[in-house]
C-alpha cells in the first residue's frame, strides 16, 4: 500500500512539473521574447529621440516606458529582471532568444522598406492643366463597294467606311 502511495505521489509530482524546464517565476521563452523586444525598442526610442531633447530626462522616460511595457504584458519589473538574469546565465537559451528577436527585427525592417506604399500626391501652387477631352474612337462598318481592279474587270471588296 505504501509503494502504491509513493508511486501515485511521484506521478502527481511529475505531472505538475514545469514542461519548459524553467524554474517558477521565470518567463517562458515566447513571453520573454515579446517583453525583451518591447524593452529593446523602448531603449532605442529613448536613445534616438528622448536624449536629444534637453527638457526631458532620458532615464526617467525610459523607466516610464518600461513600466508601460510591463503593464501591457501583465508582469512585474522583478519578474522581467529575474528572467533576464536567468537567461543570461543560460547562454544557449539566451542565444535562441536573441536569434528570434533579431529575425523579427529583420522581418519588420524588410516589410517596412519594401511594402507597397500608397502613391503620395504632390502639392503644387501651379494650377494643373485641364484634362484632355476624351476623343471618340471611330468605328468602321464593312460595306460592299464595287471596285475596279486592273487585272479583273469588276469585283466587290470590303472597305472600311466610318460610321457617322
CSV table of N, CA and C in Angstrom, one decimal:
chain,number,residue,atom,x,y,z
A,1,UNK,N,0.8,-1.2,0.0
A,1,UNK,CA,0.0,0.0,0.0
A,1,UNK,C,0.9,1.2,0.0
A,2,UNK,N,2.0,1.2,0.8
A,2,UNK,CA,2.9,2.3,0.8
A,2,UNK,C,3.5,2.6,-0.5
A,3,UNK,N,3.9,1.5,-1.2
A,3,UNK,CA,4.5,1.6,-2.5
A,3,UNK,C,3.5,2.2,-3.5
A,4,UNK,N,2.3,1.9,-3.5
A,4,UNK,CA,1.3,2.4,-4.4
A,4,UNK,C,1.1,3.9,-4.1
A,5,UNK,N,1.1,4.3,-2.8
A,5,UNK,CA,1.0,5.8,-2.5
A,5,UNK,C,2.2,6.5,-3.0
A,6,UNK,N,3.4,6.0,-2.8
A,6,UNK,CA,4.6,6.6,-3.3
A,6,UNK,C,4.6,6.8,-4.8
A,7,UNK,N,4.2,5.7,-5.5
A,7,UNK,CA,4.1,5.8,-7.0
A,7,UNK,C,3.1,6.8,-7.5
A,8,UNK,N,2.0,6.9,-6.8
A,8,UNK,CA,0.9,7.8,-7.2
A,8,UNK,C,1.4,9.3,-6.9
A,9,UNK,N,2.1,9.5,-5.8
A,9,UNK,CA,2.6,10.8,-5.5
A,9,UNK,C,3.7,11.2,-6.5
A,10,UNK,N,4.5,10.3,-6.9
A,10,UNK,CA,5.6,10.6,-7.9
A,10,UNK,C,5.0,11.0,-9.2
A,11,UNK,N,3.9,10.2,-9.6
A,11,UNK,CA,3.3,10.6,-10.9
A,11,UNK,C,2.6,11.9,-10.8
A,12,UNK,N,2.0,12.2,-9.7
A,12,UNK,CA,1.4,13.5,-9.5
A,12,UNK,C,2.4,14.7,-9.5
A,13,UNK,N,3.6,14.5,-8.9
A,13,UNK,CA,4.6,15.5,-8.9
A,13,UNK,C,5.2,15.6,-10.3
A,14,UNK,N,5.3,14.6,-11.0
A,14,UNK,CA,5.9,14.6,-12.4
A,14,UNK,C,4.9,15.4,-13.3
A,15,UNK,N,3.6,15.2,-13.1
A,15,UNK,CA,2.6,15.9,-13.9
A,15,UNK,C,2.5,17.4,-13.6
A,16,UNK,N,2.9,17.8,-12.4
A,16,UNK,CA,2.9,19.2,-12.0
A,16,UNK,C,4.2,19.9,-12.4
A,17,UNK,N,5.2,19.2,-12.9
A,17,UNK,CA,6.5,19.8,-13.2
A,17,UNK,C,6.4,20.7,-14.4
A,18,UNK,N,7.2,21.7,-14.4
A,18,UNK,CA,7.2,22.7,-15.5
A,18,UNK,C,7.7,22.0,-16.7
A,19,UNK,N,6.9,22.1,-17.8
A,19,UNK,CA,7.3,21.4,-19.0
A,19,UNK,C,8.4,22.0,-19.8
A,20,UNK,N,8.6,23.4,-19.6
A,20,UNK,CA,9.7,24.1,-20.2
A,20,UNK,C,11.1,23.8,-19.5
A,21,UNK,N,11.0,23.3,-18.3
A,21,UNK,CA,12.3,23.1,-17.6
A,21,UNK,C,12.7,24.4,-16.9
A,22,UNK,N,11.9,25.4,-16.9
A,22,UNK,CA,12.3,26.6,-16.3
A,22,UNK,C,11.8,26.7,-14.8
A,23,UNK,N,12.6,27.3,-13.9
A,23,UNK,CA,12.1,27.4,-12.5
A,23,UNK,C,10.9,28.3,-12.5
A,24,UNK,N,10.2,28.2,-11.4
A,24,UNK,CA,9.0,29.0,-11.2
A,24,UNK,C,9.4,30.5,-11.1
A,25,UNK,N,8.6,31.4,-11.6
A,25,UNK,CA,8.9,32.8,-11.6
A,25,UNK,C,9.7,33.3,-12.8
A,26,UNK,N,10.1,32.4,-13.7
A,26,UNK,CA,10.9,32.7,-14.9
A,26,UNK,C,9.9,32.7,-16.1
A,27,UNK,N,10.0,33.7,-16.9
A,27,UNK,CA,9.1,33.9,-18.0
A,27,UNK,C,9.5,32.8,-19.1
A,28,UNK,N,8.4,32.3,-19.7
A,28,UNK,CA,8.6,31.3,-20.8
A,28,UNK,C,9.3,32.1,-22.0
A,29,UNK,N,10.0,31.3,-22.8
A,29,UNK,CA,10.8,31.9,-23.9
A,29,UNK,C,10.0,32.8,-24.8
A,30,UNK,N,8.8,32.4,-25.2
A,30,UNK,CA,8.0,33.3,-26.1
A,30,UNK,C,7.5,34.6,-25.4
A,31,UNK,N,7.2,34.5,-24.1
A,31,UNK,CA,6.8,35.7,-23.4
A,31,UNK,C,8.0,36.6,-23.2
A,32,UNK,N,9.1,36.0,-22.8
A,32,UNK,CA,10.3,36.8,-22.6
A,32,UNK,C,10.8,37.4,-23.9
A,33,UNK,N,10.6,36.8,-25.0
A,33,UNK,CA,10.9,37.3,-26.3
A,33,UNK,C,10.1,38.6,-26.6
A,34,UNK,N,8.8,38.5,-26.3
A,34,UNK,CA,7.9,39.6,-26.6
A,34,UNK,C,8.3,40.8,-25.7
A,35,UNK,N,8.5,40.5,-24.4
A,35,UNK,CA,8.8,41.6,-23.5
A,35,UNK,C,10.2,42.2,-23.8
A,36,UNK,N,11.2,41.4,-24.1
A,36,UNK,CA,12.5,41.9,-24.4
A,36,UNK,C,12.5,42.7,-25.7
A,37,UNK,N,11.7,42.3,-26.7
A,37,UNK,CA,11.6,43.0,-27.9
A,37,UNK,C,11.1,44.4,-27.6
A,38,UNK,N,10.0,44.5,-26.8
A,38,UNK,CA,9.5,45.9,-26.5
A,38,UNK,C,10.5,46.7,-25.7
A,39,UNK,N,11.2,46.1,-24.8
A,39,UNK,CA,12.2,46.8,-24.0
A,39,UNK,C,13.3,47.4,-24.9
A,40,UNK,N,13.8,46.5,-25.8
A,40,UNK,CA,14.8,47.0,-26.7
A,40,UNK,C,14.3,48.1,-27.6
A,41,UNK,N,13.1,48.1,-28.0
A,41,UNK,CA,12.5,49.1,-28.9
A,41,UNK,C,12.4,50.4,-28.0
A,42,UNK,N,12.0,50.3,-26.8
A,42,UNK,CA,11.9,51.5,-25.9
A,42,UNK,C,13.2,52.1,-25.7
A,43,UNK,N,14.2,51.3,-25.4
A,43,UNK,CA,15.6,51.8,-25.2
A,43,UNK,C,16.1,52.5,-26.5
A,44,UNK,N,15.8,51.9,-27.6
A,44,UNK,CA,16.2,52.5,-28.9
A,44,UNK,C,15.5,53.9,-29.1
A,45,UNK,N,14.2,53.9,-28.8
A,45,UNK,CA,13.5,55.2,-28.9
A,45,UNK,C,14.1,56.2,-28.0
A,46,UNK,N,14.4,55.8,-26.8
A,46,UNK,CA,15.0,56.8,-25.8
A,46,UNK,C,16.3,57.3,-26.3
A,47,UNK,N,17.1,56.4,-26.8
A,47,UNK,CA,18.5,56.8,-27.2
A,47,UNK,C,18.4,57.7,-28.5
A,48,UNK,N,17.5,57.4,-29.4
A,48,UNK,CA,17.4,58.2,-30.6
A,48,UNK,C,16.7,59.5,-30.5
A,49,UNK,N,15.7,59.6,-29.7
A,49,UNK,CA,14.8,60.8,-29.7
A,49,UNK,C,14.8,61.5,-28.3
A,50,UNK,N,14.6,60.8,-27.2
A,50,UNK,CA,14.5,61.4,-25.9
A,50,UNK,C,15.8,62.1,-25.5
A,51,UNK,N,16.9,61.4,-25.7
A,51,UNK,CA,18.2,62.0,-25.3
A,51,UNK,C,18.5,63.3,-26.0
A,52,UNK,N,18.0,63.5,-27.2
A,52,UNK,CA,18.2,64.7,-27.9
A,52,UNK,C,17.4,65.9,-27.4
A,53,UNK,N,16.4,65.6,-26.6
A,53,UNK,CA,15.5,66.6,-26.0
A,53,UNK,C,16.1,67.0,-24.7
A,54,UNK,N,16.6,68.3,-24.6
A,54,UNK,CA,17.2,68.7,-23.4
A,54,UNK,C,16.2,68.9,-22.2
A,55,UNK,N,14.9,69.0,-22.5
A,55,UNK,CA,13.9,69.2,-21.5
A,55,UNK,C,13.5,67.9,-20.8
A,56,UNK,N,13.9,66.8,-21.3
A,56,UNK,CA,13.4,65.5,-20.8
A,56,UNK,C,14.6,64.7,-20.2
A,57,UNK,N,14.3,64.0,-19.1
A,57,UNK,CA,15.3,63.1,-18.5
A,57,UNK,C,15.1,61.8,-19.2
A,58,UNK,N,16.2,61.4,-19.9
A,58,UNK,CA,16.1,60.1,-20.7
A,58,UNK,C,15.9,58.9,-19.8
A,59,UNK,N,16.6,58.8,-18.7
A,59,UNK,CA,16.5,57.7,-17.8
A,59,UNK,C,15.1,57.6,-17.2
A,60,UNK,N,14.5,58.7,-16.8
A,60,UNK,CA,13.1,58.7,-16.3
A,60,UNK,C,12.1,58.3,-17.3
A,61,UNK,N,12.3,58.8,-18.6
A,61,UNK,CA,11.4,58.4,-19.6
A,61,UNK,C,11.5,57.0,-20.0
A,62,UNK,N,12.7,56.4,-20.0
A,62,UNK,CA,12.9,55.0,-20.2
A,62,UNK,C,12.2,54.2,-19.2
A,63,UNK,N,12.4,54.6,-17.9
A,63,UNK,CA,11.7,53.8,-16.8
A,63,UNK,C,10.2,53.9,-17.0
A,64,UNK,N,9.6,55.0,-17.4
A,64,UNK,CA,8.2,55.1,-17.6
A,64,UNK,C,7.8,54.1,-18.8
A,65,UNK,N,8.6,54.1,-19.8
A,65,UNK,CA,8.2,53.2,-21.0
A,65,UNK,C,8.3,51.8,-20.5
A,66,UNK,N,9.3,51.4,-19.7
A,66,UNK,CA,9.4,50.0,-19.3
A,66,UNK,C,8.2,49.7,-18.4
A,67,UNK,N,7.8,50.6,-17.5
A,67,UNK,CA,6.6,50.3,-16.7
A,67,UNK,C,5.4,50.0,-17.6
A,68,UNK,N,5.2,50.8,-18.6
A,68,UNK,CA,4.1,50.6,-19.5
A,68,UNK,C,4.2,49.2,-20.2
A,69,UNK,N,5.4,48.9,-20.6
A,69,UNK,CA,5.6,47.6,-21.2
A,69,UNK,C,5.3,46.4,-20.3
A,70,UNK,N,5.7,46.6,-19.0
A,70,UNK,CA,5.4,45.5,-18.0
A,70,UNK,C,3.9,45.4,-17.8
A,71,UNK,N,3.3,46.6,-17.7
A,71,UNK,CA,1.8,46.6,-17.5
A,71,UNK,C,1.1,45.9,-18.7
A,72,UNK,N,1.6,46.2,-19.9
A,72,UNK,CA,1.0,45.6,-21.1
A,72,UNK,C,1.1,44.1,-21.1
A,73,UNK,N,2.2,43.6,-20.6
A,73,UNK,CA,2.5,42.1,-20.6
A,73,UNK,C,2.0,41.5,-19.3
A,74,UNK,N,1.5,42.2,-18.4
A,74,UNK,CA,1.0,41.7,-17.1
A,74,UNK,C,2.1,41.0,-16.3
A,75,UNK,N,3.3,41.6,-16.2
A,75,UNK,CA,4.3,41.1,-15.4
A,75,UNK,C,4.9,42.2,-14.6
A,76,UNK,N,5.7,41.9,-13.6
A,76,UNK,CA,6.3,42.9,-12.8
A,76,UNK,C,7.8,43.1,-13.2
A,77,UNK,N,8.3,44.2,-12.8
A,77,UNK,CA,9.7,44.6,-13.1
A,77,UNK,C,10.6,43.5,-12.6
A,78,UNK,N,10.4,43.0,-11.4
A,78,UNK,CA,11.2,41.9,-10.8
A,78,UNK,C,11.1,40.6,-11.6
A,79,UNK,N,9.9,40.3,-12.1
A,79,UNK,CA,9.8,39.1,-13.0
A,79,UNK,C,10.7,39.2,-14.2
A,80,UNK,N,10.6,40.4,-14.8
A,80,UNK,CA,11.4,40.5,-16.0
A,80,UNK,C,12.9,40.4,-15.7
A,81,UNK,N,13.4,41.1,-14.7
A,81,UNK,CA,14.8,41.2,-14.5
A,81,UNK,C,15.3,39.8,-13.9
A,82,UNK,N,14.5,39.1,-13.1
A,82,UNK,CA,14.9,37.8,-12.7
A,82,UNK,C,15.0,36.8,-13.9
A,83,UNK,N,14.0,36.9,-14.8
A,83,UNK,CA,14.1,36.1,-16.0
A,83,UNK,C,15.3,36.5,-16.9
A,84,UNK,N,15.6,37.8,-17.0
A,84,UNK,CA,16.7,38.2,-17.8
A,84,UNK,C,18.0,37.7,-17.2
A,85,UNK,N,18.2,37.7,-15.9
A,85,UNK,CA,19.4,37.1,-15.3
A,85,UNK,C,19.5,35.6,-15.5
A,86,UNK,N,18.3,35.0,-15.4
A,86,UNK,CA,18.3,33.5,-15.7
A,86,UNK,C,18.8,33.2,-17.1
A,87,UNK,N,18.2,33.9,-18.1
A,87,UNK,CA,18.6,33.7,-19.5
A,87,UNK,C,20.0,34.1,-19.7
A,88,UNK,N,20.5,35.1,-19.0
A,88,UNK,CA,22.0,35.5,-19.2
A,88,UNK,C,22.9,34.4,-18.7
A,89,UNK,N,22.5,33.7,-17.6
A,89,UNK,CA,23.3,32.6,-17.1
A,89,UNK,C,23.2,31.4,-18.0
A,90,UNK,N,22.1,31.2,-18.7
A,90,UNK,CA,22.0,30.0,-19.6
A,90,UNK,C,22.1,30.5,-21.0
A,91,UNK,N,23.3,30.5,-21.5
A,91,UNK,CA,23.7,31.2,-22.7
A,91,UNK,C,23.0,30.6,-23.9
A,92,UNK,N,22.8,29.3,-23.9
A,92,UNK,CA,22.1,28.6,-25.1
A,92,UNK,C,20.7,29.1,-25.2
A,93,UNK,N,20.0,29.3,-24.1
A,93,UNK,CA,18.6,29.8,-24.1
A,93,UNK,C,18.6,31.3,-24.6
A,94,UNK,N,19.6,32.0,-24.1
A,94,UNK,CA,19.7,33.4,-24.5
A,94,UNK,C,20.0,33.6,-25.9
A,95,UNK,N,20.9,32.7,-26.5
A,95,UNK,CA,21.2,32.8,-27.9
A,95,UNK,C,20.0,32.5,-28.7
A,96,UNK,N,19.2,31.5,-28.4
A,96,UNK,CA,18.0,31.2,-29.1
A,96,UNK,C,17.0,32.4,-29.0
A,97,UNK,N,16.9,33.0,-27.9
A,97,UNK,CA,16.0,34.2,-27.7
A,97,UNK,C,16.4,35.3,-28.5
A,98,UNK,N,17.7,35.7,-28.5
A,98,UNK,CA,18.2,36.8,-29.2
A,98,UNK,C,18.2,36.6,-30.7
A,99,UNK,N,18.4,35.3,-31.2
A,99,UNK,CA,18.3,35.0,-32.6
A,99,UNK,C,16.8,35.2,-33.1
A,100,UNK,N,15.9,34.8,-32.3
A,100,UNK,CA,14.5,35.0,-32.7
A,100,UNK,C,14.1,36.5,-32.7
A,101,UNK,N,14.7,37.3,-31.8
A,101,UNK,CA,14.4,38.7,-31.8
A,101,UNK,C,15.1,39.4,-33.0
A,102,UNK,N,16.3,39.0,-33.3
A,102,UNK,CA,17.0,39.5,-34.5
A,102,UNK,C,16.2,39.2,-35.8
A,103,UNK,N,15.7,38.0,-35.9
A,103,UNK,CA,14.9,37.7,-37.1
A,103,UNK,C,13.7,38.5,-37.1
A,104,UNK,N,13.0,38.7,-36.0
A,104,UNK,CA,11.8,39.5,-36.0
A,104,UNK,C,12.1,41.0,-36.5
A,105,UNK,N,13.3,41.5,-36.0
A,105,UNK,CA,13.6,42.9,-36.4
A,105,UNK,C,13.9,43.0,-37.8
A,106,UNK,N,14.6,42.0,-38.4
A,106,UNK,CA,14.9,42.0,-39.8
A,106,UNK,C,13.7,41.9,-40.6
A,107,UNK,N,12.7,41.0,-40.2
A,107,UNK,CA,11.5,40.9,-40.9
A,107,UNK,C,10.7,42.2,-40.9
A,108,UNK,N,10.6,42.9,-39.8
A,108,UNK,CA,9.9,44.1,-39.7
A,108,UNK,C,10.6,45.2,-40.5
A,109,UNK,N,11.9,45.2,-40.5
A,109,UNK,CA,12.6,46.2,-41.3
A,109,UNK,C,12.4,46.0,-42.8
A,110,UNK,N,12.4,44.7,-43.2
A,110,UNK,CA,12.1,44.3,-44.6
A,110,UNK,C,10.7,44.7,-45.0
A,111,UNK,N,9.7,44.4,-44.2
A,111,UNK,CA,8.4,44.8,-44.6
A,111,UNK,C,8.2,46.3,-44.6
A,112,UNK,N,8.9,47.0,-43.8
A,112,UNK,CA,8.7,48.5,-43.8
A,112,UNK,C,9.4,49.0,-45.0
A,113,UNK,N,10.5,48.5,-45.4
A,113,UNK,CA,11.3,49.1,-46.5
A,113,UNK,C,10.6,48.7,-47.9
A,114,UNK,N,10.1,47.5,-48.0
A,114,UNK,CA,9.7,47.0,-49.3
A,114,UNK,C,8.2,46.8,-49.4
A,115,UNK,N,7.4,47.3,-48.5
A,115,UNK,CA,6.0,47.2,-48.6
A,115,UNK,C,5.5,48.3,-49.6
A,116,UNK,N,4.4,47.9,-50.2
A,116,UNK,CA,3.8,48.9,-51.2
A,116,UNK,C,3.2,50.1,-50.5
A,117,UNK,N,3.7,51.2,-50.9
A,117,UNK,CA,3.2,52.4,-50.3
A,117,UNK,C,2.2,53.0,-51.2
A,118,UNK,N,1.2,53.7,-50.6
A,118,UNK,CA,0.2,54.4,-51.4
A,118,UNK,C,0.9,55.6,-52.0
A,119,UNK,N,0.5,55.9,-53.2
A,119,UNK,CA,1.1,56.9,-54.0
A,119,UNK,C,0.8,58.3,-53.4
A,120,UNK,N,1.8,59.0,-53.1
A,120,UNK,CA,1.6,60.3,-52.5
A,120,UNK,C,1.5,61.4,-53.6
A,121,UNK,N,0.4,62.2,-53.5
A,121,UNK,CA,0.2,63.2,-54.5
A,121,UNK,C,1.0,64.4,-54.1
A,122,UNK,N,1.6,65.0,-55.0
A,122,UNK,CA,2.5,66.2,-54.8
A,122,UNK,C,1.6,67.4,-54.8
A,123,UNK,N,2.0,68.4,-54.0
A,123,UNK,CA,1.2,69.6,-53.9
A,123,UNK,C,2.0,70.7,-54.7
A,124,UNK,N,1.3,71.4,-55.5
A,124,UNK,CA,1.9,72.4,-56.3
A,124,UNK,C,1.0,73.7,-56.3
A,125,UNK,N,1.6,74.8,-56.2
A,125,UNK,CA,0.9,76.1,-56.3
A,125,UNK,C,0.5,76.4,-57.8
A,126,UNK,N,1.1,75.8,-58.7
A,126,UNK,CA,0.8,76.0,-60.1
A,126,UNK,C,-0.5,75.2,-60.4
A,127,UNK,N,-1.4,75.8,-61.1
A,127,UNK,CA,-2.7,75.0,-61.4
A,127,UNK,C,-2.3,73.9,-62.4
A,128,UNK,N,-3.0,72.8,-62.2
A,128,UNK,CA,-2.8,71.7,-63.1
A,128,UNK,C,-3.5,71.9,-64.5
A,129,UNK,N,-2.9,71.4,-65.5
A,129,UNK,CA,-3.6,71.6,-66.8
A,129,UNK,C,-4.9,70.8,-66.9
A,130,UNK,N,-5.8,71.3,-67.7
A,130,UNK,CA,-7.1,70.6,-67.7
A,130,UNK,C,-6.9,69.2,-68.3
A,131,UNK,N,-7.8,68.4,-68.0
A,131,UNK,CA,-7.8,67.0,-68.5
A,131,UNK,C,-8.1,67.1,-70.0
A,132,UNK,N,-7.3,66.4,-70.8
A,132,UNK,CA,-7.7,66.4,-72.3
A,132,UNK,C,-9.0,65.8,-72.5
A,133,UNK,N,-9.8,66.3,-73.5
A,133,UNK,CA,-11.1,65.7,-73.7
A,133,UNK,C,-10.9,64.3,-74.3
A,134,UNK,N,-11.9,63.5,-73.9
A,134,UNK,CA,-11.9,62.1,-74.4
A,134,UNK,C,-12.4,62.1,-75.8
A,135,UNK,N,-11.6,61.6,-76.7
A,135,UNK,CA,-12.0,61.6,-78.1
A,135,UNK,C,-12.6,60.3,-78.5
A,136,UNK,N,-13.7,60.4,-79.2
A,136,UNK,CA,-14.4,59.1,-79.6
A,136,UNK,C,-13.5,58.3,-80.5
A,137,UNK,N,-13.6,57.0,-80.4
A,137,UNK,CA,-12.8,56.1,-81.3
A,137,UNK,C,-13.7,55.8,-82.4
A,138,UNK,N,-13.3,56.1,-83.7
A,138,UNK,CA,-14.1,55.9,-84.8
A,138,UNK,C,-14.4,54.4,-85.0
A,139,UNK,N,-15.5,54.0,-85.3
A,139,UNK,CA,-15.9,52.6,-85.6
A,139,UNK,C,-16.1,52.5,-87.1
A,140,UNK,N,-15.7,51.4,-87.6
A,140,UNK,CA,-15.8,51.1,-89.0
A,140,UNK,C,-16.7,49.9,-89.2
A,141,UNK,N,-17.6,50.1,-90.2
A,141,UNK,CA,-18.5,49.1,-90.6
A,141,UNK,C,-18.2,48.6,-92.0
A,142,UNK,N,-17.9,47.4,-92.2
A,142,UNK,CA,-17.6,46.9,-93.5
A,142,UNK,C,-18.8,47.0,-94.4
A,143,UNK,N,-18.6,47.6,-95.5
A,143,UNK,CA,-19.7,47.6,-96.6
A,143,UNK,C,-19.1,47.1,-97.9
A,144,UNK,N,-20.0,46.7,-98.7
A,144,UNK,CA,-19.5,46.3,-100.0
A,144,UNK,C,-19.6,47.4,-101.0
A,145,UNK,N,-18.5,47.7,-101.6
A,145,UNK,CA,-18.4,48.8,-102.6
A,145,UNK,C,-17.7,48.2,-103.8
A,146,UNK,N,-18.3,48.5,-105.0
A,146,UNK,CA,-17.7,48.0,-106.2
A,146,UNK,C,-16.4,48.7,-106.5
A,147,UNK,N,-15.3,47.9,-106.7
A,147,UNK,CA,-14.0,48.5,-107.0
A,147,UNK,C,-13.6,47.8,-108.3
A,148,UNK,N,-13.0,48.6,-109.1
A,148,UNK,CA,-12.5,48.1,-110.4
A,148,UNK,C,-11.0,47.8,-110.2
A,149,UNK,N,-10.6,46.7,-110.6
A,149,UNK,CA,-9.2,46.3,-110.5
A,149,UNK,C,-8.6,46.2,-111.9
A,150,UNK,N,-7.4,46.5,-112.0
A,150,UNK,CA,-6.8,46.5,-113.4
A,150,UNK,C,-6.6,45.1,-113.9
A,151,UNK,N,-6.5,44.1,-113.1
A,151,UNK,CA,-6.4,42.7,-113.6
A,151,UNK,C,-7.7,42.0,-113.8
A,152,UNK,N,-8.7,42.5,-113.1
A,152,UNK,CA,-10.1,41.9,-113.2
A,152,UNK,C,-11.0,43.0,-113.6
A,153,UNK,N,-12.1,42.7,-114.2
A,153,UNK,CA,-13.0,43.6,-114.7
A,153,UNK,C,-13.8,44.3,-113.6
A,154,UNK,N,-14.4,43.5,-112.7
A,154,UNK,CA,-15.2,44.1,-111.7
A,154,UNK,C,-15.3,43.1,-110.5
A,155,UNK,N,-15.0,43.6,-109.3
A,155,UNK,CA,-15.1,42.8,-108.1
A,155,UNK,C,-15.6,43.6,-107.0
A,156,UNK,N,-16.1,42.9,-106.0
A,156,UNK,CA,-16.6,43.6,-104.8
A,156,UNK,C,-15.6,43.2,-103.7
A,157,UNK,N,-15.1,44.2,-103.0
A,157,UNK,CA,-14.3,44.0,-101.8
A,157,UNK,C,-14.8,44.9,-100.7
A,158,UNK,N,-14.4,44.5,-99.5
A,158,UNK,CA,-14.8,45.2,-98.3
A,158,UNK,C,-13.9,46.3,-98.0
A,159,UNK,N,-14.4,47.5,-97.8
A,159,UNK,CA,-13.6,48.7,-97.5
A,159,UNK,C,-14.1,49.3,-96.2
A,160,UNK,N,-13.2,49.7,-95.3
A,160,UNK,CA,-13.7,50.3,-94.1
A,160,UNK,C,-14.2,51.7,-94.4
A,161,UNK,N,-15.4,52.0,-93.9
A,161,UNK,CA,-16.0,53.3,-94.1
A,161,UNK,C,-16.5,53.7,-92.7
A,162,UNK,N,-16.1,54.9,-92.3
A,162,UNK,CA,-16.5,55.4,-91.0
A,162,UNK,C,-18.0,55.5,-90.9
A,163,UNK,N,-18.5,55.1,-89.7
A,163,UNK,CA,-19.9,55.3,-89.5
A,163,UNK,C,-20.2,56.6,-88.8
A,164,UNK,N,-21.1,57.4,-89.2
A,164,UNK,CA,-21.3,58.7,-88.6
A,164,UNK,C,-22.0,58.5,-87.2
